[in-house]
Coordinates of C-alpha atoms in Angstrom, one line a residue:
X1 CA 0.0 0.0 0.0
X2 CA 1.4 3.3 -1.1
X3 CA 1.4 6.2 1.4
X4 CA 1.8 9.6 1.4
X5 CA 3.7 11.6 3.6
X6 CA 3.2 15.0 2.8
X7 CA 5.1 18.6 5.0
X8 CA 3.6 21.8 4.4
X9 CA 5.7 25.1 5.6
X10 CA 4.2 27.7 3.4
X11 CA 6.3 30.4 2.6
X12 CA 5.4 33.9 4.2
X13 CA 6.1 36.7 1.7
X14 CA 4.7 40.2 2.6
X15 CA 3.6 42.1 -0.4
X16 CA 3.5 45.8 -1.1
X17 CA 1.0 46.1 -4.3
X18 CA -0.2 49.9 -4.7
X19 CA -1.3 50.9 -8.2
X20 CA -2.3 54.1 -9.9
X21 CA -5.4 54.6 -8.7
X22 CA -6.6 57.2 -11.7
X23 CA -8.9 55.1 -14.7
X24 CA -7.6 56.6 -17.5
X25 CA -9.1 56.8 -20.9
X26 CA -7.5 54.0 -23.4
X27 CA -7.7 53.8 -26.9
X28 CA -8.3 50.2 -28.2
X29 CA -6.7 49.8 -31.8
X30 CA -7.7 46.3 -33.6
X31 CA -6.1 44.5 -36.6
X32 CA -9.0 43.5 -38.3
X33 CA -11.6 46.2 -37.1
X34 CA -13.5 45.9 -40.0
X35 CA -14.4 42.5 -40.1
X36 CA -17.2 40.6 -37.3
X37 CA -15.1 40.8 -34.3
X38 CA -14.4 44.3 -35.0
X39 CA -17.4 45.9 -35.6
X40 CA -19.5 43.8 -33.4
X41 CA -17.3 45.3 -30.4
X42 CA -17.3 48.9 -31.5
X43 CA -20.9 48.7 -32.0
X44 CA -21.5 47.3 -28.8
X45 CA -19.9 50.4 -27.2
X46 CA -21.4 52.7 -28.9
X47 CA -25.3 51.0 -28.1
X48 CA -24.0 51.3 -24.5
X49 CA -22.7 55.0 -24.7
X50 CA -25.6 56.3 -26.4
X51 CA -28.7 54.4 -24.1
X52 CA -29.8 52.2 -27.2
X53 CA -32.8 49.7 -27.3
X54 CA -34.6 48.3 -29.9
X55 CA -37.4 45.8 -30.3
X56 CA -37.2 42.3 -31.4
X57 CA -39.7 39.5 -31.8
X58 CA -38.7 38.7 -28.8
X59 CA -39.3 42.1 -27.2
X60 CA -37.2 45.5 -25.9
X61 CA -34.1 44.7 -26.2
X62 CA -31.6 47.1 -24.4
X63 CA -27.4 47.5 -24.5
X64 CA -25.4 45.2 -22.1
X65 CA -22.1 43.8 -21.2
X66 CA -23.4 40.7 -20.6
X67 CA -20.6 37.7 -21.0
X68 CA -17.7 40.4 -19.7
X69 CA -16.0 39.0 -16.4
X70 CA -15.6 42.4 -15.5
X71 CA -18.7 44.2 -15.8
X72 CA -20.9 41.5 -15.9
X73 CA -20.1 39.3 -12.7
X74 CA -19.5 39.4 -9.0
X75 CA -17.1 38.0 -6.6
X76 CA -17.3 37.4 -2.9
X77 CA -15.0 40.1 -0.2
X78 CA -16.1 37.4 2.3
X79 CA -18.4 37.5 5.6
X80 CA -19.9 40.6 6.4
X81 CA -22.5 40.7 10.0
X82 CA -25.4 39.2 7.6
X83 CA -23.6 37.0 5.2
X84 CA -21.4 36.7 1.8
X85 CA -20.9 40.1 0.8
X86 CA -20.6 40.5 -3.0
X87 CA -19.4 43.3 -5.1
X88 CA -19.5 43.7 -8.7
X89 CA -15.7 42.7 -10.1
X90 CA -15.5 45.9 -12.1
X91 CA -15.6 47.9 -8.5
X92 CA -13.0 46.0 -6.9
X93 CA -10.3 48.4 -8.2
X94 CA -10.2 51.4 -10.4
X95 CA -10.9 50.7 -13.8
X96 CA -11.4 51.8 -17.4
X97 CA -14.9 51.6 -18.0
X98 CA -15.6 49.8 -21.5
X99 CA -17.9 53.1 -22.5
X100 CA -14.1 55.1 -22.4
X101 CA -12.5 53.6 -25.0
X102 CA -11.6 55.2 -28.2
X103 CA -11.9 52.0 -31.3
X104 CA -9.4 52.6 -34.2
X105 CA -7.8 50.1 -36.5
X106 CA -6.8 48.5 -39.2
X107 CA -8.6 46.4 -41.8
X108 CA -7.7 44.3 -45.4
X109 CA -10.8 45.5 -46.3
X110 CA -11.9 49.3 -47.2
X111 CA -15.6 49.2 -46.0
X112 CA -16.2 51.6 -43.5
X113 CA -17.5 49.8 -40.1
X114 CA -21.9 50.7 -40.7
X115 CA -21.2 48.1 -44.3
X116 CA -18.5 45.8 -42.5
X117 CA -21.3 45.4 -39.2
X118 CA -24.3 44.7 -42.5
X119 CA -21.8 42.2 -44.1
X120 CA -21.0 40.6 -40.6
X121 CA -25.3 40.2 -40.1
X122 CA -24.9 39.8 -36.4
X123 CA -27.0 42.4 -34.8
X124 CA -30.3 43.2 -34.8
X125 CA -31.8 45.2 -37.6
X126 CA -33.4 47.7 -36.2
X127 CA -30.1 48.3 -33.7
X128 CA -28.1 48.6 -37.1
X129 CA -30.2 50.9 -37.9
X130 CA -29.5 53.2 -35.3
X131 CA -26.0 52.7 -35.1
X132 CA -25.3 53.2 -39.1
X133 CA -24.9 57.2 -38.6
X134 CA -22.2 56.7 -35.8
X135 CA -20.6 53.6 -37.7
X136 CA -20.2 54.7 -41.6
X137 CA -18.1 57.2 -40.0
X138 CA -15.1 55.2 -38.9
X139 CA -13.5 54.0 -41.5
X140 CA -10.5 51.0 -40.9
X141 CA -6.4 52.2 -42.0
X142 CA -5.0 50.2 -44.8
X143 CA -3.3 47.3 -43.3
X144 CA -0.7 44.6 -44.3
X145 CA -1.7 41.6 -46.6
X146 CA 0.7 38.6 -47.3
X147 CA -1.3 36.3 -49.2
X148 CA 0.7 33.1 -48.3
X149 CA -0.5 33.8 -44.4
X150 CA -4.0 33.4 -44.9
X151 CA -6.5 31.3 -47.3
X152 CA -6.7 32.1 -50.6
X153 CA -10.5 33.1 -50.3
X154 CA -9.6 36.5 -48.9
X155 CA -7.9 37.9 -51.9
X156 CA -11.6 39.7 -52.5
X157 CA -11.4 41.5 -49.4
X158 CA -8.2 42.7 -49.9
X159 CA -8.8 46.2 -51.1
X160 CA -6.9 48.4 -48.5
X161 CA -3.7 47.7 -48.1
X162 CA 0.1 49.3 -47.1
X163 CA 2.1 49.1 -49.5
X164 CA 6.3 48.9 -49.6
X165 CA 8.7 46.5 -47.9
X166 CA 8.4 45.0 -45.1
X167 CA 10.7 47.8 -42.7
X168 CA 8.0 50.6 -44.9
X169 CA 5.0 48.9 -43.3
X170 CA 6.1 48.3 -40.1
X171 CA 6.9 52.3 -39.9
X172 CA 3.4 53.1 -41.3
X173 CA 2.0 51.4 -38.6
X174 CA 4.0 53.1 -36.2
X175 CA 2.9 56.5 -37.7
X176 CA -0.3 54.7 -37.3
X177 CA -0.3 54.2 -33.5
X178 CA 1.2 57.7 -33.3
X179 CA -1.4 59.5 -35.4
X180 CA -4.0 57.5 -32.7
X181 CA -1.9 58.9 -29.7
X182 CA -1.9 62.2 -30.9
X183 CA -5.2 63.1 -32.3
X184 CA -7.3 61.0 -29.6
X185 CA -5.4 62.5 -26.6
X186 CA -5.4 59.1 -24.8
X187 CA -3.2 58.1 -21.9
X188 CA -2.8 54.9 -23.5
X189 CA -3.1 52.5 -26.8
X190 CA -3.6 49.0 -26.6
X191 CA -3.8 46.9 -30.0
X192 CA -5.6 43.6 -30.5
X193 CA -5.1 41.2 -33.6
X194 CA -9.3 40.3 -34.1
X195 CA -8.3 39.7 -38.0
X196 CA -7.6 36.6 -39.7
X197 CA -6.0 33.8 -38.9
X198 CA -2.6 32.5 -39.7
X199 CA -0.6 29.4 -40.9
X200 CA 2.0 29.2 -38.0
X201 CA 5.3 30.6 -38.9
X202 CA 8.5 28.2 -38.4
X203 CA 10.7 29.1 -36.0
X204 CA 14.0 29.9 -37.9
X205 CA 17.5 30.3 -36.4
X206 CA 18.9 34.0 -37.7
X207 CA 15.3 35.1 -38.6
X208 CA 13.4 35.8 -36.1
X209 CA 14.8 33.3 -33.1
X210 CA 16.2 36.8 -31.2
X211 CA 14.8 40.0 -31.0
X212 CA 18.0 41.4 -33.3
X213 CA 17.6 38.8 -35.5
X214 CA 13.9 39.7 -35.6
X215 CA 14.3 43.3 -36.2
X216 CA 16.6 42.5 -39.1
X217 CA 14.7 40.2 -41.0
X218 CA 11.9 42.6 -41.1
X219 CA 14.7 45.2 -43.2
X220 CA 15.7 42.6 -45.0
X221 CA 12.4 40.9 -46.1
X222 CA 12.7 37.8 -44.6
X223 CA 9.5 35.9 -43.4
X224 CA 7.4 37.6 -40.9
X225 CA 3.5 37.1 -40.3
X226 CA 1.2 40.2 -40.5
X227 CA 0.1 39.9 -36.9
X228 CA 4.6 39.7 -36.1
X229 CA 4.8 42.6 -38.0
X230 CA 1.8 44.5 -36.1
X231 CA 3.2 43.5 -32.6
X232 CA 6.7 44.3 -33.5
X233 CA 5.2 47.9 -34.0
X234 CA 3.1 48.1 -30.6
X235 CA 6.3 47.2 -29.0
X236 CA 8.2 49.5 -30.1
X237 CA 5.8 52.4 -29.7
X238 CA 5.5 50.9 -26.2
X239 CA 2.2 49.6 -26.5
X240 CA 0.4 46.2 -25.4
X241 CA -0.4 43.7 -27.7
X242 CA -2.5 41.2 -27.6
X243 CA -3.1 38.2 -30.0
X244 CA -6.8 36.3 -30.5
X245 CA -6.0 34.1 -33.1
X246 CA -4.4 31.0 -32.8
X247 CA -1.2 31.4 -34.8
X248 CA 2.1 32.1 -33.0
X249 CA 2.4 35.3 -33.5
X250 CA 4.7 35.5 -30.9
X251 CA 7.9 34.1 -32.3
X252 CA 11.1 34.0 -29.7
X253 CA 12.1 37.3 -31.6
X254 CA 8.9 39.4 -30.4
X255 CA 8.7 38.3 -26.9
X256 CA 12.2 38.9 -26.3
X257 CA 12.2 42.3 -27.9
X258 CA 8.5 42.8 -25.4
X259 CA 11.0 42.0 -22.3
X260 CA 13.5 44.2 -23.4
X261 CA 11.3 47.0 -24.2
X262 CA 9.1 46.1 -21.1
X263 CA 6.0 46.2 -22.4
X264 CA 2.9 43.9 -22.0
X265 CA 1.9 41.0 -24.7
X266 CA -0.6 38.6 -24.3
X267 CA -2.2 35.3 -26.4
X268 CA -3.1 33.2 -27.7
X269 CA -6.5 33.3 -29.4
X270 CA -10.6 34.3 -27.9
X271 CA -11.6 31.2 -25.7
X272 CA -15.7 32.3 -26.3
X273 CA -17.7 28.6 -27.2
X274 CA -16.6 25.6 -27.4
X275 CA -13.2 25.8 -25.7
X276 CA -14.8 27.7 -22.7
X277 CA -16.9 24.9 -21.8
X278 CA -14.4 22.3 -22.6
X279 CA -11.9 23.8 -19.6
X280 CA -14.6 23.6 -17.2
X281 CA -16.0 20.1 -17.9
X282 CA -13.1 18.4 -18.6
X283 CA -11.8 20.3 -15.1
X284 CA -15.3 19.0 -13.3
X285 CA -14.3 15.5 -14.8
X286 CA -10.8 15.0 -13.7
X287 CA -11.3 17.0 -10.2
X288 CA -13.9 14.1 -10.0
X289 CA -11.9 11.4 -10.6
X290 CA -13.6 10.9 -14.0
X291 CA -11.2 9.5 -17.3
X292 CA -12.0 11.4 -20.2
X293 CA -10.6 9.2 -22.6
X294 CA -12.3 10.4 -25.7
X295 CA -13.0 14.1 -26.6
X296 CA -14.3 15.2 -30.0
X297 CA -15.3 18.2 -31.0
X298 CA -17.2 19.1 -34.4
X299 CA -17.5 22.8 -35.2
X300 CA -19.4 24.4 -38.6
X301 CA -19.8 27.8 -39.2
X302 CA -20.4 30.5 -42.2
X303 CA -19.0 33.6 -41.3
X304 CA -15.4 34.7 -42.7
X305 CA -13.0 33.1 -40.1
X306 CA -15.1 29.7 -41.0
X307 CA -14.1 30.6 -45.0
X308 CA -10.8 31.3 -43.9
X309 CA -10.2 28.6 -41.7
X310 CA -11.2 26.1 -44.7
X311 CA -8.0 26.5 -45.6
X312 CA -5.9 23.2 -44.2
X313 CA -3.0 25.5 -43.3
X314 CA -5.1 27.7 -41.2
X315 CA -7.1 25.4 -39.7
X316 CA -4.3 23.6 -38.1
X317 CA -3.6 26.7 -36.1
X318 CA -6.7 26.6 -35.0
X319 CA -6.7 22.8 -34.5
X320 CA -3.5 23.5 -32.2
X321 CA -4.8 25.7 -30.0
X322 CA -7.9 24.3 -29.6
X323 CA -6.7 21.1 -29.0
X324 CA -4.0 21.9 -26.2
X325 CA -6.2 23.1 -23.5
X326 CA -7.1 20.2 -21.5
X327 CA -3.5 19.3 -21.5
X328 CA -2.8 20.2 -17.4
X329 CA -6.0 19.1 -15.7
X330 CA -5.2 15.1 -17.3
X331 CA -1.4 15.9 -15.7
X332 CA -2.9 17.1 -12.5
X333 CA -4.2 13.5 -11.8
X334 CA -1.2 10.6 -11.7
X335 CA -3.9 8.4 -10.6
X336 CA -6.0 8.9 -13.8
X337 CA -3.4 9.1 -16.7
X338 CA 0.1 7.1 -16.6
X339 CA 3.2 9.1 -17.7
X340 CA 2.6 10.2 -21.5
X341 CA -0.8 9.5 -21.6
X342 CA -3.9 11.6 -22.4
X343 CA -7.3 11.3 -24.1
X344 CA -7.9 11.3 -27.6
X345 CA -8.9 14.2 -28.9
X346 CA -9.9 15.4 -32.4
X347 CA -11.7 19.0 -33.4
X348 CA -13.3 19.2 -36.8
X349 CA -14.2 22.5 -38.3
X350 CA -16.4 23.3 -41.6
X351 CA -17.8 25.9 -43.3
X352 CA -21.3 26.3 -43.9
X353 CA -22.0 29.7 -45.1
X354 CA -25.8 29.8 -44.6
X355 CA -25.0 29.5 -40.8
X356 CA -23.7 32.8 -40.4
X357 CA -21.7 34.1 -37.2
X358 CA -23.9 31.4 -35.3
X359 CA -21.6 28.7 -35.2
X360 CA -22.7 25.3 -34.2
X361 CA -20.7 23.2 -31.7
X362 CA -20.9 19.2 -31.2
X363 CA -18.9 18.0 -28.5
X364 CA -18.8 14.1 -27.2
X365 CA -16.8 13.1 -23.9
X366 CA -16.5 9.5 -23.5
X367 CA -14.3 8.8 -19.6
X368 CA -13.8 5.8 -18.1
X369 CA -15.8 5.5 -14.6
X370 CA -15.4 2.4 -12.1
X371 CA -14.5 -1.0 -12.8
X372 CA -14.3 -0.9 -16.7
X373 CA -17.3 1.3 -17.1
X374 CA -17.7 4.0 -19.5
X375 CA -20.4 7.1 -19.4
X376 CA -21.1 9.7 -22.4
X377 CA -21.4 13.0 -22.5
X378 CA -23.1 14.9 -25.8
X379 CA -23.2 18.1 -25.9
X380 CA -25.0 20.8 -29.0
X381 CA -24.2 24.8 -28.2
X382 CA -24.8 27.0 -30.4
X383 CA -22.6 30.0 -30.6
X384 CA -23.2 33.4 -31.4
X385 CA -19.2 33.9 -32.4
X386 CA -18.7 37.8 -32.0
X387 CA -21.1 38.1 -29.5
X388 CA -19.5 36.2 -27.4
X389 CA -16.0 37.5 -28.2
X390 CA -16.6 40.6 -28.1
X391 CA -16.9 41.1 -24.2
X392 CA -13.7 39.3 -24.1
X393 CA -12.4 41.9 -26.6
X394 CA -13.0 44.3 -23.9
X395 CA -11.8 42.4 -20.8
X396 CA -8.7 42.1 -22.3
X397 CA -8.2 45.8 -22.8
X398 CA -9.3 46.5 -19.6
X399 CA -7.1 44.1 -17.6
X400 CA -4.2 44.8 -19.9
X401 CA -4.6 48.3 -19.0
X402 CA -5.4 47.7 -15.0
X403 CA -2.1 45.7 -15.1
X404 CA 0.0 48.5 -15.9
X405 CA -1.0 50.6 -13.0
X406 CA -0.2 48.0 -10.9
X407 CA 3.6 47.5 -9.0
X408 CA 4.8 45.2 -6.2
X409 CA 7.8 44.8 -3.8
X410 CA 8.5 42.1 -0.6
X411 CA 10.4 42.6 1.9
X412 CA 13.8 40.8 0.7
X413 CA 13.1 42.5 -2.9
X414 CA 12.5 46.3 -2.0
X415 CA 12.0 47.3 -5.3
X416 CA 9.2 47.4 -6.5
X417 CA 8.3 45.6 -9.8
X418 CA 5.3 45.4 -12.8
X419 CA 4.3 41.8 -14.0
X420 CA 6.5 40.3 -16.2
X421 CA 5.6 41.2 -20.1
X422 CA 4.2 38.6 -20.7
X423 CA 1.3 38.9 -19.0
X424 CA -0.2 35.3 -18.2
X425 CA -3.0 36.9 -16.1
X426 CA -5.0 37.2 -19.6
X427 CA -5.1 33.2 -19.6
X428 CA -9.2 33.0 -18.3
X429 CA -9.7 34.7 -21.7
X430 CA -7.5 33.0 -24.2
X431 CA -6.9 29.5 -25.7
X432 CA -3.9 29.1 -25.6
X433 CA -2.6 31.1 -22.8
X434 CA 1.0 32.5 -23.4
X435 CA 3.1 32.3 -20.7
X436 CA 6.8 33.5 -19.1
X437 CA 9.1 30.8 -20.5
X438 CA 9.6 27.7 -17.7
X439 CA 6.0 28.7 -16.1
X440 CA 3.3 26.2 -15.9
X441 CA 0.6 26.6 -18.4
X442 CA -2.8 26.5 -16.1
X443 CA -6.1 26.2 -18.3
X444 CA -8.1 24.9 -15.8
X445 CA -11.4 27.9 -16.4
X446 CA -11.6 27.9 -12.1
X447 CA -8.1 28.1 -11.6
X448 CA -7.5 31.2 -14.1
X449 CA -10.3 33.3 -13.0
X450 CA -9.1 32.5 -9.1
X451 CA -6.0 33.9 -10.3
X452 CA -7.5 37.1 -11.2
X453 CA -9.6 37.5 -8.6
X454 CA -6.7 36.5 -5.9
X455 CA -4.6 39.0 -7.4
X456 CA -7.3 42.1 -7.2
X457 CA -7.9 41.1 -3.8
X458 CA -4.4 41.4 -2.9
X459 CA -4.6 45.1 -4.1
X460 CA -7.0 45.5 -1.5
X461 CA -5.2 43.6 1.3
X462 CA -7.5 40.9 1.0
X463 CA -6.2 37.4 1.2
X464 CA -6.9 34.9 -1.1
X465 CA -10.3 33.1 -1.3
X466 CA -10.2 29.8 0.2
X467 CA -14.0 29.3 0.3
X468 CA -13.6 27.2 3.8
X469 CA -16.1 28.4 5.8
X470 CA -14.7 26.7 8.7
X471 CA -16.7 28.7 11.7
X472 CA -20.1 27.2 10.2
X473 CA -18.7 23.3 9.8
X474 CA -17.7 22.5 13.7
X475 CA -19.8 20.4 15.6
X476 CA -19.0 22.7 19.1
X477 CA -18.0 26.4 17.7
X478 CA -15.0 27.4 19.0
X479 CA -14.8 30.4 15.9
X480 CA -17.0 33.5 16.4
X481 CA -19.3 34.5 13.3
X482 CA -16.8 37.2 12.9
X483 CA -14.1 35.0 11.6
X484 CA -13.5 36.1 7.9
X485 CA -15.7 38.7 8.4
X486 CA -14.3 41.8 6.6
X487 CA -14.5 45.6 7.2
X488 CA -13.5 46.9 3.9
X489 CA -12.7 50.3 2.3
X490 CA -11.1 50.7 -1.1
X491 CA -11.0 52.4 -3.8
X492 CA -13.2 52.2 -6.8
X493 CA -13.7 54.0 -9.9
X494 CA -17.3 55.7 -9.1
X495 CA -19.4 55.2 -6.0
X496 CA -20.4 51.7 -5.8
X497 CA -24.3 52.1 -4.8
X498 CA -26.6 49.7 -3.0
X499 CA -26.2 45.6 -4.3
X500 CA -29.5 43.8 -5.0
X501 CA -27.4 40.4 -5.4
X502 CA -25.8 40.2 -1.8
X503 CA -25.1 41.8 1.3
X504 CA -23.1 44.7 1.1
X505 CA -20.2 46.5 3.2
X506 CA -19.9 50.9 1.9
X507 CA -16.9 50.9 -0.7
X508 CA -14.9 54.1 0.2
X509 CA -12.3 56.3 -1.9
X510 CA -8.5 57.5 -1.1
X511 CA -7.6 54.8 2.1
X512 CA -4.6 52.9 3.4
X513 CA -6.1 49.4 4.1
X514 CA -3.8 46.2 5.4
X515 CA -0.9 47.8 4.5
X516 CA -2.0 48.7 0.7
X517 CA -2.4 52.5 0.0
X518 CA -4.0 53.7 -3.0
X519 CA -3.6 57.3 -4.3
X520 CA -5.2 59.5 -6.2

C-alpha cells in the first residue's frame, strides 16, 4: 500500500501592491476592425454609450455587457455581520470603463465599419439601424496583406492595403499608433489582432529566433506574419499587444524584444464557445476522478474566419490551439493518466455559409468510470461567435490596461516591480494562454479566474479566497461569526451604490487598508 507523507511550511512573503489609482481613458486599436469581431465590439460600445434599445420578436431589447468577467459578474469580499458580501468585479479596483474607449484600427478591407457590421449580419436590424450614422463614419487604416498567411479566399477583401517593404509597413504602422496617440489625446493605446487567422510561422534560427535577428529580418524581407509585424510595431511604440487568433504570432524574436522593451503581450486566441466549456468540464471531470478518454469536438460555421479557416493551413492553427487546452488538468491527476498519456482528442471545423456568425458546436466526452465502465457526455451549443467574443475583446483591454498601473515589492526584494511582459494573467480569456518561459501553463477555467480574482484582492489587502467556511462546519463552535468577516474600504472608480445580489459592506475612496495604500 502506497502512502503519502506530505510537509507543508508555506512560505510567508509580505507584499507591497499599490497601483495608480486614476482610470484613465484608453484607446483600443484592432487588426481586423473591419471585419465581425471588430465591428461587433465597436458597435457594442457605442449602443452602450448612447442608451440604445430596440425591439425584437422577442421584445425590448436594451445594451449590455453581458458575457464580460468584468462588468458583468461578481465576486465574494467574504463574511460581512449578515452573510457573503458581494461586489461587482469591475468595483473592486479602479478601472477603465468599456464606455471610455476610443476603437481605431486596421482592416484588409476598405468598407467603412456601418457596411463591415451589415456584411458581418450579427446584430439586430433595427439596432443597425440606429448605429449606421455613428458607424459609416469610422473608417479601418489600410493594413498589411501577405497572401501566403492566410486562405486564398480572402484575396476579394483585400482592397486596402500598405504598400512597400516590409521595414516601410512596419513604420506606417508606427505612424499609425502615433497619429492614434496624438489626435485621440489618450493616456494609452492598446492593440488587439481580431483579423484573420494565420498558418504558423516556423521558428528559424537568424530570422526571427532573437529580437535582433527579428528586427533585421523585417529590413531585409525575410519571413514575418502580418500579426509579427503589427506587434513588432506596438512594442516599439510601447504599446500592449494582444493576440486572439491562434497562430504564433509571438515568435522567440517578439517576446524577447517585449522584455527588453518592457511592455505587455498577451495570447493566444478568444476562448468564447466551445473551448470555454471544454476547460470547465473536462476540469469538473478529472477534479472528479472521472477519465476522459475520448473528446471530440465538431464545429461548422459561415462567417469569414469559417471561410478562412477552410484553408488546411489555417485550420491547423486553430486545430493546435484548440486542442491543447485540457493538457494540465489530465497531468494534474497521476492516478488517472500514466506518464505520456492523455485522451484522444480530435476538433473538426467546416464551413457552412448559410449558418452565419452562429456557429454550431458538437462536443462528445466518452471517460472511463469504475471498474471498466464507461459514461457519455453529448453536448450541441450554439454560438453566437462575436457576440460572445466581443466582451472578451473588452476584458482584455481593460485588464491589460489595469495591469499597468499595478507594481509590487516584498520585503527581501524592495524594489518594486510590474508583471513580467508577458502577462499570463489574460489566460481566463485565451486558448492558448502565453506564458513566461519555464511557467506552468494552467487552463483549468476555475483556476484562471481564481487567479484574477486572488490577485485584485491582494490590491485591497484581502487574502486569497479559500472558500472554507470553517466557523459554520464545527460540531462545538469554538470560531466566532466574525471570523473572515471583513470591514473593507477601497477604492473604486465611481461610488459603488446599494447591491441587489448580496449583502453589502460601503466601498470608500482615497484609504490605506492592510498595509495597501491607494492614491489619487
Amino acid at each position: 500500500m502506497r502512502r503519502w507523507q506530505i510537509y507543508g511550511d508555506p512560505p510567508h512573503h509580505p507584499l507591497h501592491l499599490p497601483h495608480r489609482a486614476h482610470g484613465p481613458q484608453a484607446r483600443g486599436h484592432a487588426g481586423g476592425l473591419g471585419g465581425n469581431n471588430g465591428t461587433t465590439v465597436t458597435a457594442a460600445v457605442l449602443a452602450n454609450k448612447l442608451g440604445l434599445s430596440w425591439r425584437t420578436k422577442e421584445g425590448l431589447k436594451k445594451a449590455n455587457y453581458f458575457g464580460s468577467l468584468l462588468q458583468a459578474s461578481t465576486v465574494s469580499l467574504g463574511t460581512g455581520p449578515e452573510g457573503e458580501v458581494y461586489v461587482p468585479f469591475r468595483d473592486l479596483l479602479p478601472m477603465v470603463h468599456p464606455n471610455d474607449i476610443i476603437f481605431d484600427g486596421w482592416d484588409i478591407s476598405s468598407m467603412d465599419l456601418g457596411q463591415g457590421m451589415e456584411r458581418a449580419k450579427v446584430l439586430d436590424w433595427a439596432l443597425q439601424e440606429q448605429l449606421r450614422p455613428y458607424m459609416a463614419k469610422l473608417k479601418p487604416r489600410p493594413s498589411v496583406y501577405y497572401p501566403e498567411f492566410i486562405a486564398a479566399n480572402q484575396k476579394d477583401r483585400a482592397d486596402n492595403l500598405v504598400t512597400g517593404t516590409k521595414a516601410e509597413q512596419l513604420d506606417q504602422i508606427r505612424r499609425d499608433i502615433q497619429d492614434f496617440k496624438q489626435k485621440g489625446g489618450v493616456d494609452k493605446v492598446i492593440v488587439l489582432w481580431t483579423a484573420n487567422t494565420e498558418r504558423f510561422c516556423d521558428i528559424i534560427p537568424g530570422v526571427n529566433d532573437t529580437a535582433k535577428n527579428l528586427l533585421a529580418a523585417i529590413q531585409t524581407g525575410a519571413e514575418v506574419s502580418p500579426s509579427t509585424l503589427f506587434a513588432v510595431a506596438s512594442i516599439l511604440e510601447g504599446c500592449a499587444y494582444i493576440n486572439g487568433a491562434p497562430q504564433n504570432t509571438f515568435v522567440p524574436g517578439a517576446v524577447e524584444l517585449a522584455v527588453q522593451k518592457g511592455v505587455f503581450v498577451g495570447g493566444d486566441d478568444f476562448k468564447s464557445g466551445q473551448t470555454k466549456i471544454k476547460s470547465v468540464l473536462v476540469d469538473f471531470l478529472v477534479s472528479a476522478g472521472i477519465k476522459p478518454a475520448a473528446i471530440v469536438s465538431y464545429n461548422h460555421l459561415g462567417n469569414n474566419d469559417g471561410k478562412n479557416l477552410s484553408a488546411p493551413q489555417q485550420f491547423r492553427s486553430k486545430e493546435i490551439s484548440k486542442s491543447n487546452v485540457v493538457d494540465d488538468m489530465v497531468q494534474s491527476n497521476p492516478l488517472l493518466y500514466g506518464p505520456g498519456e492523455k485522451p484522444d482528442h480530435c476538433v473538426v471545423i467546416k464551413y457552412v455559409p448559410y449558418v452565419g456568425d452562429s456557429k454550431r458546436a458538437m462536443d462528445e466526452y466518452t471517460s472511463e468510470i469504475m471498474m471498466g465502465g464507461t459514461n457519455t457526455i453529448a453536448l450541441h451549443n450554439t454560438c453566437e461567435d462575436s457576440l460572445l467574443a466581443s466582451p472578451i475583446i473588452l476584458d482584455l483591454v481593460l485588464l491589460t490596461e489595469l495591469c499597468q498601473r499595478i507594481s509590487f515589492c516584498t520585503e527581501s526584494e524592495p524594489t518594486f516591480q510590474t508583471f513580467h511582459s508577458v502577462l499570463s494573467l489574460l489566460s481566463y480569456l485565451l486558448k492558448a494562454p502565453l506564458v513566461p518561459q519555464g511557467a506552468p501553463v494552467v487552463n483549468s477555467f476555475f483556476r484562471q479566474r481564481a487567479c484574477i480574482e486572488n490577485v485584485l484582492r491582494a490590491c485591497l489587502g484581502l487574502p486569497p479566497q479559500g472558500h472554507m467556511q470553517l466557523e459554520h462546519k464545527m460540531q462545538r463552535g469554538g470560531l466566532t461569526s466574525s471570523v473572515g468577516q471583513i470591514c473593507v474600504t477601497a477604492t473604486t472608480p465611481k461610488s459603488a451604490g446599494v447591491l441587489k445580489n448580496g449583502y453589502h459592506v460601503p466601498v470608500l475612496n482615497g484609504v490605506q487598508h492592510n498595509g495597501f495604500e491607494t492614491h489619487r
